[in-house]
XYZ file of C-alpha atoms in Angstrom:
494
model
C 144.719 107.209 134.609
C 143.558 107.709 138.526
C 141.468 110.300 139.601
C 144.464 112.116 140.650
C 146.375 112.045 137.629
C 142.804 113.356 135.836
C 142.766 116.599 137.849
C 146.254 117.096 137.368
C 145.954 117.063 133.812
C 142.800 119.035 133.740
C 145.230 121.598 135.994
C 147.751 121.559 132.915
C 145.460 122.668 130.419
C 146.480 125.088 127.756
C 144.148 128.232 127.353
C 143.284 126.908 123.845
C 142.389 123.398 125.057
C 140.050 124.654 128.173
C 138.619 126.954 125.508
C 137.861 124.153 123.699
C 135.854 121.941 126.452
C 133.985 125.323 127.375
C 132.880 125.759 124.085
C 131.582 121.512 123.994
C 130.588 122.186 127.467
C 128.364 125.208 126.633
C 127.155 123.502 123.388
C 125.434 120.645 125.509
C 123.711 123.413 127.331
C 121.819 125.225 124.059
C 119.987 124.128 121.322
C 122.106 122.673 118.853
C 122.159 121.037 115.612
C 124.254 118.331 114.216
C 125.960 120.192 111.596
C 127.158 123.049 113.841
C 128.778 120.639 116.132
C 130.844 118.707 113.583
C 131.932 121.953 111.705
C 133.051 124.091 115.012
C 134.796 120.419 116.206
C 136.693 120.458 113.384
C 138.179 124.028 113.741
C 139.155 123.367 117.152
C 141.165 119.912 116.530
C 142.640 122.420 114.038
C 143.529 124.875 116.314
C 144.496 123.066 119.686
C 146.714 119.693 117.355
C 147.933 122.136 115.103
C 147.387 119.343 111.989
C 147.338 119.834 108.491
C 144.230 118.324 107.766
C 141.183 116.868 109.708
C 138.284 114.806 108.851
C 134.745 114.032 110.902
C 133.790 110.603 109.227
C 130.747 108.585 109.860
C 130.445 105.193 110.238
C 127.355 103.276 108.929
C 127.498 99.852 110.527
C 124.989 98.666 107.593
C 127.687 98.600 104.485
C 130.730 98.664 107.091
C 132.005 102.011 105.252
C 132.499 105.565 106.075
C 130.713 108.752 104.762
C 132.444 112.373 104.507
C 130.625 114.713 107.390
C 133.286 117.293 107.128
C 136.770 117.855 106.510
C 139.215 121.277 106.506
C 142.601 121.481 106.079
C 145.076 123.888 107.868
C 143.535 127.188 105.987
C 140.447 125.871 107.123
C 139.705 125.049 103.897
C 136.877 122.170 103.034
C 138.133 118.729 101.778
C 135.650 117.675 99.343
C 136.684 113.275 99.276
C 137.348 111.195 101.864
C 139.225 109.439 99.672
C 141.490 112.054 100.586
C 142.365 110.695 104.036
C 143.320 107.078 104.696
C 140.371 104.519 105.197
C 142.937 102.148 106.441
C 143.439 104.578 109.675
C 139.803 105.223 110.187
C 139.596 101.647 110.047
C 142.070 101.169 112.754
C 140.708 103.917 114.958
C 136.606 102.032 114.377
C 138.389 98.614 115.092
C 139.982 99.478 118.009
C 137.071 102.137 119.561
C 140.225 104.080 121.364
C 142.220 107.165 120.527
C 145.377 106.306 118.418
C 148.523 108.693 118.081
C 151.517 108.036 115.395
C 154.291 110.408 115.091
C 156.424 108.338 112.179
C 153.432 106.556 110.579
C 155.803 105.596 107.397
C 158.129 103.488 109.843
C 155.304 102.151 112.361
C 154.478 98.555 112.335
C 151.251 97.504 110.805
C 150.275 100.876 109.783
C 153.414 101.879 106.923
C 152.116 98.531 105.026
C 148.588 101.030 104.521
C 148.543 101.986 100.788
C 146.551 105.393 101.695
C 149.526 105.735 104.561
C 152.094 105.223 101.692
C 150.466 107.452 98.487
C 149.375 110.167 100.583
C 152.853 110.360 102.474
C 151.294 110.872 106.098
C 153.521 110.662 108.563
C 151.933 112.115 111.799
C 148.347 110.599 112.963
C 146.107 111.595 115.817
C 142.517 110.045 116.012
C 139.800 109.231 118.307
C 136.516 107.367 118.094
C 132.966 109.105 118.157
C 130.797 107.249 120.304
C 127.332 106.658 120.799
C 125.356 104.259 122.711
C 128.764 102.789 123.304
C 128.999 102.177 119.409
C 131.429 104.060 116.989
C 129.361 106.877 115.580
C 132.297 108.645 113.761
C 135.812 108.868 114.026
C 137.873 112.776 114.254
C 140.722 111.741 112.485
C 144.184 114.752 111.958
C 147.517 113.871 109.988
C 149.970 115.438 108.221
C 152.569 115.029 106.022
C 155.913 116.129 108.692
C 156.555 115.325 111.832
C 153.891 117.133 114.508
C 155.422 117.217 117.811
C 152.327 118.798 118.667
C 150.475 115.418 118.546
C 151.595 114.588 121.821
C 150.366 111.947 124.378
C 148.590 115.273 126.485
C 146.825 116.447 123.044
C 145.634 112.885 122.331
C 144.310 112.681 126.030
C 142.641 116.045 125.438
C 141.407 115.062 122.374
C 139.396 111.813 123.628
C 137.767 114.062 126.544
C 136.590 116.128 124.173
C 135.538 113.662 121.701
C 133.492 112.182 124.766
C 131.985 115.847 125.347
C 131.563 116.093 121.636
C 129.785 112.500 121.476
C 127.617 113.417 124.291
C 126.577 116.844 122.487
C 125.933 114.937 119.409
C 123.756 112.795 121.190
C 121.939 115.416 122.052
C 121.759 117.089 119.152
C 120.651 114.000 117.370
C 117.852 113.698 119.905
C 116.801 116.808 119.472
C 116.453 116.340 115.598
C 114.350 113.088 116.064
C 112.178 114.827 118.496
C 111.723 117.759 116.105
C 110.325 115.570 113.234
C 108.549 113.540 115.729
C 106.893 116.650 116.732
C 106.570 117.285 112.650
C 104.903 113.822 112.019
C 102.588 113.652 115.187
C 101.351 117.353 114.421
C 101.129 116.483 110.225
C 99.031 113.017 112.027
C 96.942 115.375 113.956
C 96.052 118.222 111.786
C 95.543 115.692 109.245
C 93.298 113.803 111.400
C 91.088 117.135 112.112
C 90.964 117.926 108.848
C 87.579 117.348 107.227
C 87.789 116.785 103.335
C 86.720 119.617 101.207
C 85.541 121.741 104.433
C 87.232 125.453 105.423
C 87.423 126.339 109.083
C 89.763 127.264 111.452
C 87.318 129.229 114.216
C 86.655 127.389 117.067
C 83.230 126.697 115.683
C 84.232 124.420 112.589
C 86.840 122.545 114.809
C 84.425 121.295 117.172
C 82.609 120.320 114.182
C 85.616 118.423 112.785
C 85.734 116.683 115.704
C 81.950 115.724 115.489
C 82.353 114.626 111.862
C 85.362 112.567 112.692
C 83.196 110.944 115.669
C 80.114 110.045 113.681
C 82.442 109.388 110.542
C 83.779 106.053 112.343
C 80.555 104.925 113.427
C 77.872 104.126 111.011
C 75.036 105.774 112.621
C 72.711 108.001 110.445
C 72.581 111.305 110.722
C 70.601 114.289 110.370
C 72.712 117.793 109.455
C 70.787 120.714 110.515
C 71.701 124.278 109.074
C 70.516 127.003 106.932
C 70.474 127.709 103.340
C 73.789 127.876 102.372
C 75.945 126.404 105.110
C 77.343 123.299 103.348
C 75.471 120.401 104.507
C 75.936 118.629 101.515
C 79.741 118.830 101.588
C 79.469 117.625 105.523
C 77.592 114.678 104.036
C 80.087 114.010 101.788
C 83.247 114.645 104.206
C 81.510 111.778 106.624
C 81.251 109.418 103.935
C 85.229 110.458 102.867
C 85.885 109.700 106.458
C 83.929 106.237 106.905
C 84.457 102.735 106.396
C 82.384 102.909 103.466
C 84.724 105.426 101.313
C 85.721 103.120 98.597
C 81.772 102.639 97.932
C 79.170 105.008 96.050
C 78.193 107.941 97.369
C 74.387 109.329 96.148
C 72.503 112.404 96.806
C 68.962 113.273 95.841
C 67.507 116.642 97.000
C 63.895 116.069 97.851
C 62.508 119.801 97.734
C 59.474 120.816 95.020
C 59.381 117.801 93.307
C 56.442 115.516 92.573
C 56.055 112.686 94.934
C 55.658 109.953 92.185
C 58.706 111.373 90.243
C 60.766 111.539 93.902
C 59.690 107.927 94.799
C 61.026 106.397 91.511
C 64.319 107.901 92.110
C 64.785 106.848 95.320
C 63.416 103.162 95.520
C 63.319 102.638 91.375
C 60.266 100.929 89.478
C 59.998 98.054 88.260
C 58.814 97.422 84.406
C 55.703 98.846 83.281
C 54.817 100.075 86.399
C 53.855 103.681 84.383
C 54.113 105.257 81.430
C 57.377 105.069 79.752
C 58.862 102.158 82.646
C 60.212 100.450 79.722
C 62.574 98.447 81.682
C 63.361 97.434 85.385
C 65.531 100.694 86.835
C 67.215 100.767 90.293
C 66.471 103.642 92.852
C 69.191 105.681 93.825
C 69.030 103.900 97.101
C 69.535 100.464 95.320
C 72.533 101.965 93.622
C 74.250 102.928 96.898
C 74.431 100.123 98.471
C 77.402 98.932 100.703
C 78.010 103.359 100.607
C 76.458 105.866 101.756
C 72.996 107.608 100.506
C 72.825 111.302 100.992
C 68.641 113.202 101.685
C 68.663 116.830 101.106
C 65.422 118.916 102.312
C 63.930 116.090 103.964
C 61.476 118.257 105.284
C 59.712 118.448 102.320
C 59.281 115.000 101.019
C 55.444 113.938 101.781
C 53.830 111.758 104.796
C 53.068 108.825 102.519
C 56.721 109.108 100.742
C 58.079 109.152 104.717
C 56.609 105.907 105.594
C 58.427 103.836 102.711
C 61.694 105.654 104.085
C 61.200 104.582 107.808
C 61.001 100.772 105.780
C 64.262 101.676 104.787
C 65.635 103.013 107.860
C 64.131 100.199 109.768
C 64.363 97.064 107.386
C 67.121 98.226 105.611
C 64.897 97.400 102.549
C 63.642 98.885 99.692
C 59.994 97.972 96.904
C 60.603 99.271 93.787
C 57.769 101.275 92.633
C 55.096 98.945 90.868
C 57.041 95.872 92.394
C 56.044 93.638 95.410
C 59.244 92.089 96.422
C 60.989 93.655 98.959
C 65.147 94.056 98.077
C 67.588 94.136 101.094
C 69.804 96.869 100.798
C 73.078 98.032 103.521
C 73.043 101.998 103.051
C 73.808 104.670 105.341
C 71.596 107.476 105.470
C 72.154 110.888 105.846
C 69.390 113.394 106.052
C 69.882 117.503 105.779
C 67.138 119.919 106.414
C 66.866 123.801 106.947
C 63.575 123.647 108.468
C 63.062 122.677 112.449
C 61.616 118.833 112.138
C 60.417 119.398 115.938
C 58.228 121.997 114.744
C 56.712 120.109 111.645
C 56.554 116.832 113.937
C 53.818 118.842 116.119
C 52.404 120.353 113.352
C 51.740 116.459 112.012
C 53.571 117.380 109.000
C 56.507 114.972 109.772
C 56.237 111.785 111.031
C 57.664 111.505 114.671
C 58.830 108.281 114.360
C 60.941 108.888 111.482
C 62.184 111.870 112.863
C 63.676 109.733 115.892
C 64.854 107.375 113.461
C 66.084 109.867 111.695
C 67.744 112.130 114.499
C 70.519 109.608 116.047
C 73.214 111.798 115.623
C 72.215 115.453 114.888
C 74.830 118.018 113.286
C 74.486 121.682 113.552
C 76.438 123.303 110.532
C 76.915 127.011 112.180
C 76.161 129.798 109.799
C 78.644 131.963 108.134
C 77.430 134.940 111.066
C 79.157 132.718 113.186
C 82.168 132.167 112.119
C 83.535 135.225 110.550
C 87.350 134.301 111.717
C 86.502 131.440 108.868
C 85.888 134.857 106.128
C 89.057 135.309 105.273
C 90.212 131.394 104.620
C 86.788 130.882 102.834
C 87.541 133.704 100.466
C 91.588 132.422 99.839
C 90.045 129.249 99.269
C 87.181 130.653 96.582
C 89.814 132.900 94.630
C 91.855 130.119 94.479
C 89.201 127.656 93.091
C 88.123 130.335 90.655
C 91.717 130.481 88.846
C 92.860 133.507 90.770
C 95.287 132.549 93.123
C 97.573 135.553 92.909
C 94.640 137.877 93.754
C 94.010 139.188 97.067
C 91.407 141.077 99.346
C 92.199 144.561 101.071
C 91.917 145.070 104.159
C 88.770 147.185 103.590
C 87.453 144.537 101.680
C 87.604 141.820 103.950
C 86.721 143.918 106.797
C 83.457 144.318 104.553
C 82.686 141.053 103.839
C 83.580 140.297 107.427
C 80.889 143.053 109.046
C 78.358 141.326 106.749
C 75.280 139.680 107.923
C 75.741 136.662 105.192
C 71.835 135.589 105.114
C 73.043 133.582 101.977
C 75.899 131.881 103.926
C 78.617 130.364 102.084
C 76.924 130.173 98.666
C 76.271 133.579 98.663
C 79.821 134.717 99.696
C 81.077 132.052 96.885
C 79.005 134.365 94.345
C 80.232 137.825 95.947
C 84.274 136.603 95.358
C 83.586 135.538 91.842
C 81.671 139.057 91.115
C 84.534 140.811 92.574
C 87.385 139.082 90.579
C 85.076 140.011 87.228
C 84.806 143.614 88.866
C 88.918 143.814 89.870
C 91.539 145.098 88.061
C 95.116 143.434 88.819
C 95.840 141.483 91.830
C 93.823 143.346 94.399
C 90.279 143.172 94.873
C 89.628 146.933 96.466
C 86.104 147.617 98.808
C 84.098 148.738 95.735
C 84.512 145.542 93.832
C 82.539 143.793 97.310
C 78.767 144.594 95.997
C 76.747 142.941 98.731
C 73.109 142.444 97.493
C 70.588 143.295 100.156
C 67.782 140.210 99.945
C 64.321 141.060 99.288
C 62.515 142.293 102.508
C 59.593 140.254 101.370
C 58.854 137.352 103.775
C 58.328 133.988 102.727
C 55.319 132.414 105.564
C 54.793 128.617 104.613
C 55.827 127.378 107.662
C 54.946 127.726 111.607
C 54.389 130.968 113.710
C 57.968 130.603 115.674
C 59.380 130.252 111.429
C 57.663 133.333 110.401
C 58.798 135.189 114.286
C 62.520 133.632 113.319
C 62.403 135.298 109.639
C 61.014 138.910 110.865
C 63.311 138.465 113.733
C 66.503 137.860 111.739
C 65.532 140.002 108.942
C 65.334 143.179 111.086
C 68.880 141.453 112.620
C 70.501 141.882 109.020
C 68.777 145.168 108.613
C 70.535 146.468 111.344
C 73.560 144.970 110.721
C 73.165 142.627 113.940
C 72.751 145.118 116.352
C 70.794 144.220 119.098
C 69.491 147.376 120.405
C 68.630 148.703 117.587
C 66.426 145.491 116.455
C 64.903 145.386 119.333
C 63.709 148.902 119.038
C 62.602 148.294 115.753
C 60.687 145.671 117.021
C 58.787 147.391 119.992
C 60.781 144.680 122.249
C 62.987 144.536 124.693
C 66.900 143.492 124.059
C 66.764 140.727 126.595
C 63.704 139.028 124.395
C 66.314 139.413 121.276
C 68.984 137.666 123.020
C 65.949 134.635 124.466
C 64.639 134.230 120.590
C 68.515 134.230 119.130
C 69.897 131.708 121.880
C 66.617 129.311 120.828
C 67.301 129.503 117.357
C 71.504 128.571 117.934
C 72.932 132.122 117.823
C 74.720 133.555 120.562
């Protein structure tokens, strides 16, 4: 058919068959989804053939068969088998990748022979070939048992423009689909990929640290965490070494704070028989045992000068002397170091060696305190009621906006020990404002440190006293706000 002939037809349309390409035509403009299209299709071949039944098969090219998509039947009723509707015919229509029309299919040559023709009495046929990529995707395939006059040579031309409309809005539809769980998979890939194992966050604090941790996580550099009381630097360690090449290897901690230095030094590097009282037998260190993983230091601020010197061996041998031993052991560990002091400070004040501190400091990680990331509040207390066996319970909004106005001086831990009080305190599955008892810490201040420690403790002391307010702490203090904000901004809060 010429050009000519094509407009001439398209001039002879029926109102039901222009209805019909508006509708394909205005489907290919919208968001669509597979389904709808193969459903509404189905109606119109319905409506515009006037057939008794109609099918939307799909062909999959890997077993050479056909799978039911959708069928309805003059009431518009569903067809629940394809066996149904004649393979033989959708095999004609797949093998031949054209539209076919039969008006007498029980006295047509080649197709009568077709058992399915012959039990299911068909006599009129109309069908046309789904493409895609140039490839049969499905075939639209309308019979009926008496004579249709109404499968004419102008329907079955209709019917292949619109099964080229309909193929091109399936396309798109298709598309769309793998795009969407594309999208799904990439985002899964991504949020996954942020994700740090076992840590809360969503503020835009703790996903700059997620990206840190990832960073440092695929390097094996040693780091030093830096953060108060509280914060979670031991579950940072342990997310880096989740993260790391050296996962499926051990993972060791030993905190280092108020414990003898003899007592410390045969835990970390092990003794060797007899070297004391009681060394009954040779004993690895807990830096032995990690080896080929990853060996975790909290409070390293507090382990002595002479006990620093044997760890900047480690650090720069990677070797370890068991106590009372003189051969030295190789040993491939990754360090990680946490503190909650400032090793700058204690490095001037000689109580920390500098070069271990540099050795030490490659790749420093701030965990922010709970102050400063109160969006987190909410997701940290889901995640704590949930851990504690209450996962039906759930805050007010007066008690969350309490435990969100809260100066936290405890941090995490101590918000951990708030949601457990208030689930013993609760009644049901609410936890009301009353049940949030917020201990005040003592106002006693704790000086074993530097000057600028005990200024940083008065300083954020009278902070929490004044539940952060500024003005009013600087009042307090016989300052001026502006010296507030200089002293917060050098100790990380803004």
């Amino acid at each position: 058919m010429d050009i000519k002939e094509r407009l001439g037809y398209i001039k002879n349309l029926t109102r039901e068959q222009f209805a019909a390409l508006q509708y394909i035509s205005e489907r290919l403009n919208s968001e669509v989804y597979e389904d709808a299209i193969v459903f509404e299709t189905l109606d119109w071949v319905i409506n515009v053939v006037n057939a008794e039944r109609v099918v939307f098969a799909k062909y999959d090219s890997a077993t050479g068969g056909f799978s039911l998509i959708a069928s309805r039947n003059a009431n518009k009723d569903i067809v629940n088998k394809l066996e149904d509707f004649s393979t033989g015919l959708l095999k004609l229509v797949l093998k031949k990748k054209e539209p076919v029309l039969f008006h007498d299919a029980q006295n047509e040559p080649g197709i009568s022979q077709l058992s399915s023709v012959l039990l299911k009495r068909i006599r009129s046929v109309i069908g046309v070939p789904i493409l895609k990529n140039k490839e049969v995707w499905g075939v639209i395939l309308a019979d009926s048992q008496s004579d249709r006059r109404e499968f004419t040579d102008s329907n079955l031309l209709f019917l292949n423009f619109f099964a080229n409309l309909v193929s091109l809005a399936l396309e798109k539809a298709l598309k769309i689909k793998e795009l969407a769980e594309e999208n799904t998979l990439l985002k899964y890939q991504f949020e996954e990929y942020n994700r740090v194992p076992d840590m809360v966050g969503e503020s835009k604090t703790m996903k700059e640290l997620s990206k840190l941790i990832h960073r440092v996580s695929a390097s094996d550099a040693t780091v030093l965490i830096l953060g108060e009381s509280g914060t979670g630097k031991d579950v940072a360690a342990q997310a880096i070494h989740k993260l790391s090449s050296r996962k499926d290897h051990p993972y060791l901690a030993q905190f280092c704070g108020s414990i003898p230095d003899t007592l410390l030094e045969s835990e970390l590097f092990g003794y060797k028989k007899g070297a004391f009282t009681g060394a009954s037998a040779d004993k690895k260190g807990l830096l032995e045992a990690s080896d080929h993983g990853t060996f975790f230091l909290d409070e390293i601020a507090d382990i002595s000068v002479a006990l620093q010197a044997k760890l900047l061996r480690v650090l720069e041998n990677k070797e370890i002397i068991r106590l009372g031993d003189t051969q030295p052991r190789k040993i491939n560990v990754r360090i990680i170091a946490a503190t909650n002091k400032d090793l700058n400070q204690l490095v001037k004040a000689g109580t920390f060696r500098e070069d271990l501190f540099y050795r030490l400091n490659v790749f420093p990680l701030r965990i922010p305190p709970l102050r400063e990331r109160r969006d987190d509040i909410a997701l940290l207390a889901d995640h704590f009621l949930q851990r504690l066996g209450s996962p039906g319970v759930k805050l007010t909004r007066a008690a969350l906006s309490k435990l969100e106005s809260f100066y936290w001086p405890g941090n995490i831990r101590q918000l951990l020990n708030v949601i457990q009080r208030a689930i013993i305190l609760s009644d049901g599955s609410r936890i009301e404002e009353e049940s949030i008892i917020l201990e005040e810490t003592s106002h006693e201040i704790k000086f074993d440190g530097t000057l600028r420690e005990f200024e940083r403790q008065i300083l954020l002391r009278r902070l929490e006293e004044h539940g952060g307010n500024r003005t009013q702490t600087a009042a307090s203090l016989g300052v001026s706000v502006r010296w507030v904000q200089l002293k917060l901004k050098e100790i990380g809060i803004h």
